[in-house]
């Protein structure tokens, strides 16, 4: 009996000691540490925040600072417009070949005409009438004994010069006119568009015919100006419609809020965003302007025979005998017009794809 009592008292003492130890340990866990312990809750929070900082910074790219910061140096940058056009031309072999061919023809024609005497070429020689190609005349002569090769070189130079001049004047004026009209809108746009409508309803061909009939002598500059006076309206309407959409975007509104002048917004912010469209329109207008000049000269309302052009050479084909039996007079001019039109068309298509990200090859 004594042994049993001793055993029970020993078990009770062990249980009491275990309960006191557990209670003491629990109190220590939940009791905040004192100042002298060298550790505090604030230190714990700081260590946790430092660990979080290190984990966040590890995920950020090199050079970025702060939570969610952007690495401005390593961000991908958009390609400049000239590089996009260059890559598109390189990827499109047909457009690249057309550009090289157009440059070669233009350089050869403008370079060779510096050494040709136009007065001697267009001089009538009755002893060399309608000769086929030979050693003296590479492409034969016409019904006046004039060298077809010399007329072809000078005529190509004149047709290209007119095409470039008319395109530069009409597209340049039309772009400025259309941007101003679309940017300001309201009464200004209404008044400017009525002027465009007035020029569009005028009979262009009839006015050119009257001009050619009244003016006794005219040159490339005057003929280009009379053509450009009526061919800028299409460009103006196109650019105006795009400018009206662009002016509603955030970057234009932000510039207005910052107090930028209208001239600065138009020429430094709005116009650069339309460069792709302007290049495409100018390229296609060049082919159209060359065709218009050739067509007017073909029907007899372009340049006279003393000023050769591709159209005046094509006009020889009106005669049945020349069309059937003297191919060397009109065929080279017809082939050259076709080549120039195809070259400009292929280059224009490449420029159009470069301006549209959905259709780019590169």
PDB file of C-alpha atoms in Angstrom, residues 161-272:
ATOM      1  CA  UNK A 161      10.779  66.341-114.965  1.00  0.00           C
ATOM      2  CA  UNK A 162       7.107  67.232-115.426  1.00  0.00           C
ATOM      3  CA  UNK A 163       6.044  64.253-113.347  1.00  0.00           C
ATOM      4  CA  UNK A 164       8.379  65.176-110.482  1.00  0.00           C
ATOM      5  CA  UNK A 165       7.501  68.886-110.605  1.00  0.00           C
ATOM      6  CA  UNK A 166       3.740  68.341-110.741  1.00  0.00           C
ATOM      7  CA  UNK A 167       3.932  65.758-107.959  1.00  0.00           C
ATOM      8  CA  UNK A 168       6.058  67.988-105.715  1.00  0.00           C
ATOM      9  CA  UNK A 169       3.828  71.038-106.197  1.00  0.00           C
ATOM     10  CA  UNK A 170       0.449  69.318-106.043  1.00  0.00           C
ATOM     11  CA  UNK A 171       1.257  66.915-103.186  1.00  0.00           C
ATOM     12  CA  UNK A 172       3.099  69.569-101.173  1.00  0.00           C
ATOM     13  CA  UNK A 173       0.307  72.112-101.433  1.00  0.00           C
ATOM     14  CA  UNK A 174      -2.407  69.482-100.994  1.00  0.00           C
ATOM     15  CA  UNK A 175      -0.815  68.084 -97.819  1.00  0.00           C
ATOM     16  CA  UNK A 176      -0.556  71.494 -96.148  1.00  0.00           C
ATOM     17  CA  UNK A 177      -4.036  72.480 -97.276  1.00  0.00           C
ATOM     18  CA  UNK A 178      -5.612  69.214 -96.106  1.00  0.00           C
ATOM     19  CA  UNK A 179      -3.874  69.196 -92.710  1.00  0.00           C
ATOM     20  CA  UNK A 180      -4.901  72.788 -91.947  1.00  0.00           C
ATOM     21  CA  UNK A 181      -8.474  72.087 -93.005  1.00  0.00           C
ATOM     22  CA  UNK A 182      -8.780  68.860 -91.015  1.00  0.00           C
ATOM     23  CA  UNK A 183      -6.997  70.172 -87.924  1.00  0.00           C
ATOM     24  CA  UNK A 184      -9.062  73.327 -87.398  1.00  0.00           C
ATOM     25  CA  UNK A 185     -12.397  71.978 -88.657  1.00  0.00           C
ATOM     26  CA  UNK A 186     -15.591  73.958 -88.215  1.00  0.00           C
ATOM     27  CA  UNK A 187     -16.119  77.014 -90.391  1.00  0.00           C
ATOM     28  CA  UNK A 188     -12.509  77.000 -91.597  1.00  0.00           C
ATOM     29  CA  UNK A 189     -12.845  73.437 -92.860  1.00  0.00           C
ATOM     30  CA  UNK A 190     -16.194  74.217 -94.466  1.00  0.00           C
ATOM     31  CA  UNK A 191     -14.818  77.237 -96.353  1.00  0.00           C
ATOM     32  CA  UNK A 192     -11.665  75.431 -97.481  1.00  0.00           C
ATOM     33  CA  UNK A 193     -13.590  72.412 -98.714  1.00  0.00           C
ATOM     34  CA  UNK A 194     -15.875  74.619-100.818  1.00  0.00           C
ATOM     35  CA  UNK A 195     -12.763  75.864-102.611  1.00  0.00           C
ATOM     36  CA  UNK A 196     -11.726  72.272-103.230  1.00  0.00           C
ATOM     37  CA  UNK A 197     -15.162  71.487-104.638  1.00  0.00           C
ATOM     38  CA  UNK A 198     -14.897  74.481-106.972  1.00  0.00           C
ATOM     39  CA  UNK A 199     -11.588  73.272-108.443  1.00  0.00           C
ATOM     40  CA  UNK A 200     -12.877  69.715-108.768  1.00  0.00           C
ATOM     41  CA  UNK A 201     -15.883  70.694-110.888  1.00  0.00           C
ATOM     42  CA  UNK A 202     -13.740  72.696-113.338  1.00  0.00           C
ATOM     43  CA  UNK A 203     -13.069  70.905-116.655  1.00  0.00           C
ATOM     44  CA  UNK A 204      -9.370  70.216-116.341  1.00  0.00           C
ATOM     45  CA  UNK A 205      -8.762  69.069-119.915  1.00  0.00           C
ATOM     46  CA  UNK A 206     -10.680  71.980-121.430  1.00  0.00           C
ATOM     47  CA  UNK A 207      -8.676  74.511-119.423  1.00  0.00           C
ATOM     48  CA  UNK A 208      -5.400  72.874-120.511  1.00  0.00           C
ATOM     49  CA  UNK A 209      -6.559  72.974-124.128  1.00  0.00           C
ATOM     50  CA  UNK A 210      -7.407  76.672-123.813  1.00  0.00           C
ATOM     51  CA  UNK A 211      -4.065  77.336-122.134  1.00  0.00           C
ATOM     52  CA  UNK A 212      -2.126  75.561-124.885  1.00  0.00           C
ATOM     53  CA  UNK A 213      -4.103  77.430-127.549  1.00  0.00           C
ATOM     54  CA  UNK A 214      -3.798  80.916-126.049  1.00  0.00           C
ATOM     55  CA  UNK A 215      -0.201  80.822-124.810  1.00  0.00           C
ATOM     56  CA  UNK A 216       2.110  81.029-127.844  1.00  0.00           C
ATOM     57  CA  UNK A 217       5.111  79.444-126.114  1.00  0.00           C
ATOM     58  CA  UNK A 218       5.421  77.653-122.800  1.00  0.00           C
ATOM     59  CA  UNK A 219       8.055  75.557-121.079  1.00  0.00           C
ATOM     60  CA  UNK A 220       8.177  72.736-118.559  1.00  0.00           C
ATOM     61  CA  UNK A 221       7.665  75.064-115.583  1.00  0.00           C
ATOM     62  CA  UNK A 222       4.522  76.757-116.878  1.00  0.00           C
ATOM     63  CA  UNK A 223       3.029  73.475-118.091  1.00  0.00           C
ATOM     64  CA  UNK A 224       3.728  71.883-114.690  1.00  0.00           C
ATOM     65  CA  UNK A 225       2.103  74.781-112.843  1.00  0.00           C
ATOM     66  CA  UNK A 226      -1.102  74.625-114.916  1.00  0.00           C
ATOM     67  CA  UNK A 227      -1.333  70.865-114.273  1.00  0.00           C
ATOM     68  CA  UNK A 228      -0.587  71.168-110.551  1.00  0.00           C
ATOM     69  CA  UNK A 229      -3.248  73.866-110.174  1.00  0.00           C
ATOM     70  CA  UNK A 230      -5.921  71.181-110.671  1.00  0.00           C
ATOM     71  CA  UNK A 231      -4.277  68.006-109.384  1.00  0.00           C
ATOM     72  CA  UNK A 232      -3.834  68.924-105.700  1.00  0.00           C
ATOM     73  CA  UNK A 233      -7.494  68.483-104.720  1.00  0.00           C
ATOM     74  CA  UNK A 234      -7.392  64.690-104.356  1.00  0.00           C
ATOM     75  CA  UNK A 235      -4.407  64.838-102.016  1.00  0.00           C
ATOM     76  CA  UNK A 236      -6.033  67.593 -99.960  1.00  0.00           C
ATOM     77  CA  UNK A 237      -9.232  65.600 -99.433  1.00  0.00           C
ATOM     78  CA  UNK A 238      -7.307  62.452 -98.482  1.00  0.00           C
ATOM     79  CA  UNK A 239      -5.020  64.173 -95.972  1.00  0.00           C
ATOM     80  CA  UNK A 240      -7.911  66.181 -94.541  1.00  0.00           C
ATOM     81  CA  UNK A 241      -9.897  63.041 -93.715  1.00  0.00           C
ATOM     82  CA  UNK A 242      -6.930  61.451 -91.935  1.00  0.00           C
ATOM     83  CA  UNK A 243      -6.061  64.676 -90.095  1.00  0.00           C
ATOM     84  CA  UNK A 244      -9.595  64.896 -88.720  1.00  0.00           C
ATOM     85  CA  UNK A 245      -9.125  61.461 -87.146  1.00  0.00           C
ATOM     86  CA  UNK A 246      -5.634  62.191 -85.821  1.00  0.00           C
ATOM     87  CA  UNK A 247      -6.586  65.449 -84.105  1.00  0.00           C
ATOM     88  CA  UNK A 248      -8.936  63.557 -81.756  1.00  0.00           C
ATOM     89  CA  UNK A 249      -6.150  61.360 -80.385  1.00  0.00           C
ATOM     90  CA  UNK A 250      -4.596  61.826 -76.949  1.00  0.00           C
ATOM     91  CA  UNK A 251      -1.214  63.160 -78.037  1.00  0.00           C
ATOM     92  CA  UNK A 252      -2.832  66.095 -79.860  1.00  0.00           C
ATOM     93  CA  UNK A 253      -5.075  66.891 -76.891  1.00  0.00           C
ATOM     94  CA  UNK A 254      -2.087  66.653 -74.546  1.00  0.00           C
ATOM     95  CA  UNK A 255      -0.121  69.102 -76.698  1.00  0.00           C
ATOM     96  CA  UNK A 256      -3.016  71.541 -76.674  1.00  0.00           C
ATOM     97  CA  UNK A 257      -3.283  71.229 -72.891  1.00  0.00           C
ATOM     98  CA  UNK A 258       0.429  71.960 -72.502  1.00  0.00           C
ATOM     99  CA  UNK A 259      -0.009  75.156 -74.504  1.00  0.00           C
ATOM    100  CA  UNK A 260       1.779  74.203 -77.733  1.00  0.00           C
ATOM    101  CA  UNK A 261       1.077  76.474 -80.688  1.00  0.00           C
ATOM    102  CA  UNK A 262      -1.021  75.256 -83.611  1.00  0.00           C
ATOM    103  CA  UNK A 263       1.901  75.529 -86.021  1.00  0.00           C
ATOM    104  CA  UNK A 264       4.075  73.367 -83.780  1.00  0.00           C
ATOM    105  CA  UNK A 265       1.335  70.758 -83.378  1.00  0.00           C
ATOM    106  CA  UNK A 266       0.637  70.639 -87.125  1.00  0.00           C
ATOM    107  CA  UNK A 267       4.177  70.494 -88.473  1.00  0.00           C
ATOM    108  CA  UNK A 268       6.045  68.746 -85.640  1.00  0.00           C
ATOM    109  CA  UNK A 269       3.488  66.276 -84.330  1.00  0.00           C
ATOM    110  CA  UNK A 270       0.611  65.775 -86.740  1.00  0.00           C
ATOM    111  CA  UNK A 271       2.464  65.825 -90.054  1.00  0.00           C
ATOM    112  CA  UNK A 272       5.221  63.320 -89.055  1.00  0.00           C
TER     113      UNK A 272
END
